[in-house]
Structure formats: structure tokens, C-alpha cells
XYZ file of C-alpha atoms in Angstrom:
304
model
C 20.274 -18.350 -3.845
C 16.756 -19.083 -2.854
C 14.392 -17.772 -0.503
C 14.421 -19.354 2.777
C 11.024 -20.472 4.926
C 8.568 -21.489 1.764
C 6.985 -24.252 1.707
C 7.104 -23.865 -2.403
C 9.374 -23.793 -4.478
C 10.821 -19.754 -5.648
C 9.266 -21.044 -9.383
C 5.925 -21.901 -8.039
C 6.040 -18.701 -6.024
C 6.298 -16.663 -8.940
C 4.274 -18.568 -10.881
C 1.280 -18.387 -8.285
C 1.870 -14.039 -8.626
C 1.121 -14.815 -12.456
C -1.902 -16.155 -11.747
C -2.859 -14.036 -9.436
C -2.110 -10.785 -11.832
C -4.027 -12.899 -14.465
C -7.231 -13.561 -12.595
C -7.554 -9.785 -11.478
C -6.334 -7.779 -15.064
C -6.856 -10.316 -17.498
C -4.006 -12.303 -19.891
C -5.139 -10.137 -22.679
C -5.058 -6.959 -21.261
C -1.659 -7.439 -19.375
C -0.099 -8.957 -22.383
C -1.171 -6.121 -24.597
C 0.654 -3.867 -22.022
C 4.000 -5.388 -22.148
C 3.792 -4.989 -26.063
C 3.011 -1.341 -25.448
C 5.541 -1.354 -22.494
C 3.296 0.012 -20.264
C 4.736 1.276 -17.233
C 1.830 0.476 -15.371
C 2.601 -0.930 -12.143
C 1.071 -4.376 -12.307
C 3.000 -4.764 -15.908
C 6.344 -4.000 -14.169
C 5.243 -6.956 -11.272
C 4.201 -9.526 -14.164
C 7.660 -8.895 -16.014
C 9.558 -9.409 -12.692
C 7.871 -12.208 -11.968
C 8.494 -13.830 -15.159
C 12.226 -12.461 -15.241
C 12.468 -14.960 -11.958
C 10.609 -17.793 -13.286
C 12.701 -17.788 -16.632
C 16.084 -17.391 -14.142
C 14.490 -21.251 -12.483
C 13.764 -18.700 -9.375
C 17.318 -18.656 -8.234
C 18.515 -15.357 -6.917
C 21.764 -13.841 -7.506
C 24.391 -13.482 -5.305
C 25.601 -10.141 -6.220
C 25.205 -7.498 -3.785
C 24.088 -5.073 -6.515
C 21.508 -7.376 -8.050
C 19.773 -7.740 -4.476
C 19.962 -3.620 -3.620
C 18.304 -2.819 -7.046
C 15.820 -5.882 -7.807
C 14.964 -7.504 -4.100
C 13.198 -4.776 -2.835
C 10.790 -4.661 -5.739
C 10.251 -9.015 -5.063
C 9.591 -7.702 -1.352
C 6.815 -5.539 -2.509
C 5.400 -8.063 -5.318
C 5.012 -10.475 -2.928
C 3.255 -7.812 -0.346
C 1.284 -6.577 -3.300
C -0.008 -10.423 -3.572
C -0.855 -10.900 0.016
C -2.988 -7.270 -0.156
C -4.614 -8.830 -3.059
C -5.710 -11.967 -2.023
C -6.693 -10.963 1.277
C -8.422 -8.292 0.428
C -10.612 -9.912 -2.409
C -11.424 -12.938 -0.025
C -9.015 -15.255 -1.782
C -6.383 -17.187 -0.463
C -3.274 -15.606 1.081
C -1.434 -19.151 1.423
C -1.670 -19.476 -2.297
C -2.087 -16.133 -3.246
C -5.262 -16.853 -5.454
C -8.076 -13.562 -5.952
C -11.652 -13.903 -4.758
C -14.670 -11.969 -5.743
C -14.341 -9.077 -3.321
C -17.457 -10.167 -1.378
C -15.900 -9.952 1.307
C -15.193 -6.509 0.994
C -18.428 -4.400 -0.926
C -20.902 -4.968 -2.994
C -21.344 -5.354 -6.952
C -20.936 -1.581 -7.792
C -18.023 -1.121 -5.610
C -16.768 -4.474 -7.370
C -17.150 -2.162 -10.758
C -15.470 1.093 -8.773
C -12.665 -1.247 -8.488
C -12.554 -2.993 -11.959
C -13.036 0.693 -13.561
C -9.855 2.409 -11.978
C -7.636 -0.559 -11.188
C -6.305 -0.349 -15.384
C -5.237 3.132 -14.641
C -1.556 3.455 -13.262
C -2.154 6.336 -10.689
C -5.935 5.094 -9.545
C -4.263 1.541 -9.114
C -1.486 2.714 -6.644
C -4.187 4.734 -4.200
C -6.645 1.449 -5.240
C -3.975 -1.022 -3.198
C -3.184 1.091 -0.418
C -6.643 1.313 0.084
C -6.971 -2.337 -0.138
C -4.086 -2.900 1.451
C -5.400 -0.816 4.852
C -9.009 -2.614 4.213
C -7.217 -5.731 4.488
C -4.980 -4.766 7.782
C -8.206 -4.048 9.482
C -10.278 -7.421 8.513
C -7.613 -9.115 9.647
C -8.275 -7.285 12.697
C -11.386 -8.604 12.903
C -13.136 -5.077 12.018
C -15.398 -4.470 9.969
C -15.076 -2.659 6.741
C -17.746 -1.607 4.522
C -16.230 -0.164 1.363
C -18.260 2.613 -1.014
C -18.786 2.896 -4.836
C -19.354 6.531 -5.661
C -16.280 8.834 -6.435
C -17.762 11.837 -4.267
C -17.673 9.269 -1.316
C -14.701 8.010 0.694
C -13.254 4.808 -0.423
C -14.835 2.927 3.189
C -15.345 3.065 6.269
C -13.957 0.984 9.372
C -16.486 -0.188 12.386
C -13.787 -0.616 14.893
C -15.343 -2.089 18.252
C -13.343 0.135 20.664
C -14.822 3.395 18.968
C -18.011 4.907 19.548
C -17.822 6.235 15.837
C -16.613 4.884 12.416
C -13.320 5.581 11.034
C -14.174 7.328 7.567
C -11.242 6.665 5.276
C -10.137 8.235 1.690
C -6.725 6.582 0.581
C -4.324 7.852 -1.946
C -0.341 7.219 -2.989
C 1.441 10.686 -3.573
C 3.855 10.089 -6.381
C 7.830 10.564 -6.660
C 7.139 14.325 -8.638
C 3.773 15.505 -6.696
C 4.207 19.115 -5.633
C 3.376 20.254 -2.152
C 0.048 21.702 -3.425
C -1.092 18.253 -4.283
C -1.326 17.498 -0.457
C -3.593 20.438 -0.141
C -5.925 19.330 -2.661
C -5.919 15.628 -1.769
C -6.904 16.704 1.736
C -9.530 19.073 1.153
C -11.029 16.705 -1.402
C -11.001 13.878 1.273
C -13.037 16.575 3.615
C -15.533 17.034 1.130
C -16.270 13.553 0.558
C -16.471 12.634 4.179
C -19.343 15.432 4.566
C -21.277 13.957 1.488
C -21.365 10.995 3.316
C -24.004 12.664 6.028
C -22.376 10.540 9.080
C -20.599 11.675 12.151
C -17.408 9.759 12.026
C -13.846 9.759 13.128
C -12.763 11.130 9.082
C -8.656 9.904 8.240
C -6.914 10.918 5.353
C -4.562 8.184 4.710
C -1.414 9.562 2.635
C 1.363 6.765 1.372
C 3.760 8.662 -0.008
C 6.841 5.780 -0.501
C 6.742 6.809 -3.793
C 9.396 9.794 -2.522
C 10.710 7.967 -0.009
C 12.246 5.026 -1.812
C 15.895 4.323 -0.782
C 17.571 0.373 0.317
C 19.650 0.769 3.214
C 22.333 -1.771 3.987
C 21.735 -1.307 7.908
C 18.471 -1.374 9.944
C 17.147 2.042 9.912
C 16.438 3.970 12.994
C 13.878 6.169 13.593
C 14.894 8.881 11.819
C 12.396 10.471 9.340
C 12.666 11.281 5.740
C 12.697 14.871 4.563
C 10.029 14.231 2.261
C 7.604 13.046 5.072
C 8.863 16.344 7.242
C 7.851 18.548 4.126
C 3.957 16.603 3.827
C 3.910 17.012 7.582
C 4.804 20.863 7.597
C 2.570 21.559 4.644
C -0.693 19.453 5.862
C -0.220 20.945 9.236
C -0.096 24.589 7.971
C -3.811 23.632 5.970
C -5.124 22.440 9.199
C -4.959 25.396 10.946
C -8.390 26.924 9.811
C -10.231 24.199 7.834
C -10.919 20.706 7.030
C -12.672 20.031 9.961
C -14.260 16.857 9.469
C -10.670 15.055 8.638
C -9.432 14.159 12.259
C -6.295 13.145 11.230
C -4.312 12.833 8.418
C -1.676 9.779 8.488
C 1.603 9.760 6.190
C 2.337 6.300 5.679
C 5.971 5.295 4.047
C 7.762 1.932 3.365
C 11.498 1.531 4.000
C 13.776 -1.074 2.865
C 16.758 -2.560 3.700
C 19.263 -5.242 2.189
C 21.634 -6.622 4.688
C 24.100 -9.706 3.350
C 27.014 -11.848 4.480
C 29.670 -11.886 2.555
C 32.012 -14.270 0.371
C 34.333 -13.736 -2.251
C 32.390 -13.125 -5.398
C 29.118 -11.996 -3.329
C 26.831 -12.591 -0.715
C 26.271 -15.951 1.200
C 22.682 -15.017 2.352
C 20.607 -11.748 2.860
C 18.075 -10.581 4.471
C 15.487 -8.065 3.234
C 13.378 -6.122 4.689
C 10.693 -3.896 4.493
C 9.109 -1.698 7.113
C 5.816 0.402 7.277
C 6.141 3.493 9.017
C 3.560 6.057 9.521
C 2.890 9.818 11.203
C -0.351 11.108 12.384
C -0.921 14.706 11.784
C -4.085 15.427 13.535
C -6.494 18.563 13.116
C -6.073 20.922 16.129
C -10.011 21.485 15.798
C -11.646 18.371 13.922
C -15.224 17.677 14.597
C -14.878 14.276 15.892
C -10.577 14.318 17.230
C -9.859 10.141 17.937
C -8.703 10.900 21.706
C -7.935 7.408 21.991
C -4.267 6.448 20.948
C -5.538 2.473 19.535
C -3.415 0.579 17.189
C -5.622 1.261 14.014
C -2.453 2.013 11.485
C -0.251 -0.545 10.271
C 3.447 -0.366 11.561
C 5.549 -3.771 11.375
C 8.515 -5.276 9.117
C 8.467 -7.835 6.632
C 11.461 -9.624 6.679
C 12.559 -12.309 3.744
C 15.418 -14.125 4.291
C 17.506 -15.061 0.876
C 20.222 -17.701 0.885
């Protein structure tokens, strides 16, 4: 099977997310993790994508191969994208820029000191990854370098005020308390920054969410979000005023396929961004305005 749509060939695909992982970590650095088996993130994405180049790209047909491995290509390839744009490279190609684009030399160091570190480089790319929705936007975002400030800020043309953004990804074991802590952290680095600003919390926590479905989901929400929600709403009440809204952001995926004897004909895979906003009943600056400033949409890649 091979992916359907490209323009390259599923090798040169994978080959082009080497290079990509190369420019941005370093060969030396990423082949001294797989030695050490790392289980940092960007390790497991260099050994999937070389698992698919040494396999001439083709995909299995079997069902079970594409509801435990395709989801993780899905989110490689995303990864890429997030990368690419984000640094100012090029998306089509899925080569890294400098980051230019996107701060200035010491946030370029924020970013080269934390990315190494497994936990720092999950919150670094959804961060990067909401920097990037809004320049595509055409907004403009002005990241910071100092770990007491947020990670950026978004000038969004239909707002009289910035939106003053702290990112982080919750991970699969994170207690309830860590909500808590991540928001009132985010509060206090909004008020260092000395601005009036619309201040968001952004929370992805598909870390506990992470199930394939064989069926396009509905709009049902996962416990896990329903516990953040209950918990973040309950340390709203009173304080944190200068977050205005704190967003849980998830990914869901789905693996649909037709079927033949021995496995699937073609698939389709999906992946879609959901979010909820959870916002303070007393903030200093509430966004009245329902705009479309969170990402919600579905990648879809088709396999055959």
C-alpha cells in the first residue's frame, strides 16, 4: 500500500522527515539516542521513519499494522509540517529554517535549550504548532525567551488586546493537581509580562486521550478532558484572574479500511483536533468575542 495524493514518492517522504529531524537535533545527538534508546519523542519519529524507508515505504495491508503504527505516521508527518512552518522553512518539502520568522536569537536559544528534553519538547511543539496555526492566519506572533514569561503572544487584528499564550502537553500519568499548578504558573507569567492582554492557557492533553477508532467519532468527549475541565473550573472560581481562558486541546484518530481477504484494500486515516474553552467567570480582560483563534479541523491521509 502507498499513500495516495503525494507528489513524492512514500521513500522520499520519509526520507525528507530525516532530514528534517537532522537539521533541527543534530545526526550526532539523535544517533547517540537510539544507542541509548531514548524514548525521547523525536527518537521514536526518526526510528519510524527509517522503519518505513527500510520497508521501500510500502504500507501493510493488515488491519492491525495500520490501528497500531498509522496513527503515529499521521502525527510524524503533522509534527513535520509544525516544524517547518514554524521555523520559516518549507512545508512542501518539509525542510527547517532559522526561526526568524518567529523570535529573535535568545528565543532561538530558549528553543535549542529545552527542545533535547522529552517533556519541554512536547509543550515546545504545541507551542509551535499554535504559533504556526496563527501565522498562517496572517497574525502576528511575537514569541519570548525568558522562562518567567509566556511562551508568545498573538496580535490578532480583530482584538483590541493581545492574546498572551503559555503552552504545555499534560502527559498520559499527570495527576489532577498538575492542572492546578500549570495554570497558576501560566497566571504568574502573564503578570510578569506588565501588559493588559487577553491571557490563554493552552492545555493539549492527547497524551490521555489516545485511542484509534474504526468509525468517525462524534462529538462525544473523553472522560479525561471532562476531569481537566471539572478540575480547572473548580480553580477558577476565586483566582487566576489574568488567564481568560483556559483551552483543552486533544487529537483523535481514526482508521477506517475496505476490506479483502487477507486485509485491507485502502484506508483512510484520520486525525482530528478538538478543543474546549474553559473560561474564567471573573478574568481581567474575558475575550467576549467568540473568533476562530483555536485550531479545530481533520487531517485526513488516504492509504491504498
Amino acid at each position: 500500500m502507498s499513500f495516495s495524493g503525494n507528489d513524492v514518492s512514500n521513500v522520499q517522504l520519509f526520507q525528507m522527515h530525516v532530514s528534517l529531524l537532522e537539521s533541527f537535533f543534530g545526526r550526532e545527538w539523535l544517533e547517540a539516542g537510539i544507542r541509548r534508546r531514548s524514548q525521547h519523542p523525536a527518537i521514536k519519529n526518526l526510528l519510524l521513519a527509517h522503519a518505513m524507508c527500510q520497508n521501500n515505504g510500502r504500507i501493510p495491508t493488515s488491519p492491525a499494522f495500520l490501528m497500531s503504527v498509522m496513527p503515529d505516521v499521521v502525527r510524524l508527518l503533522f509534527d513535520g509540517i509544525v516544524l517547518s512552518k514554524a521555523s520559516g522553512g518549507n512545508t512542501s518539502s518539509f525542510t527547517l529554517g532559522d526561526f526568524a520568522n518567529y523570535g529573535d536569537d535568545e528565543v532561538r536559544k530558549r528553543i535549542d535549550a529545552i527542545k533535547k528534553i522529552s517533556n519541554e519538547f512536547n509543550s515546545l511543539m504545541t507551542e509551535l504548532a499554535y504559533g504556526a496555526w496563527h501565522q498562517m492566519r496572517g497574525h502576528k506572533v511575537t514569541a519570548y525567551d525568558a522562562k518567567c514569561l509566556p511562551d508568545f503572544r498573538v496580535d490578532h487584528h480583530k482584538l483590541p488586546l493581545p492574546i498572551i499564550t503559555d503552552c504545555k502537553r499534560i502527559g498520559q500519568e499527570t495527576l489532577p493537581s498538575r492542572y492546578k499548578r500549570v495554570v497558576a504558573k501560566t497566571n504568574k507569567q502573564i503578570k510578569a509580562l506588565g501588559i493588559d492582554g487577553y491571557g490563554l492557557a493552552l492545555l493539549d492533553v492527547s497524551e490521555k486521550t489516545r485511542t484509534v477508532a474504526t468509525q468517525l467519532n462524534d462529538n462525544a468527549v473523553p472522560q479525561a478532558v471532562e476531569e481537566a475541565v471539572d478540575c480547572i473550573q473548580r480553580e477558577l472560581v476565586h483566582c487566576h484572574k489574568s488567564v481568560s481562558e483556559v483551552v483543552i486541546q486533544w487529537d483523535e484518530c481514526a482508521v477506517l479500511g475496505q476490506d479483502k481477504p487477507g486485509g485491507w484494500m485502502k484506508a483512510l486515516v484520520t486525525m482530528r483536533r478538538r478543543h474546549r474553552i474553559i473560561p474564567h467567570p471573573n478574568a481581567r480582560f474575558p475575550l467576549k468575542e467568540r473568533l476562530p483563534i483555536y485550531p479545530e479541523f481533520t487531517t485526513m491521509l488516504g492509504v491504498k
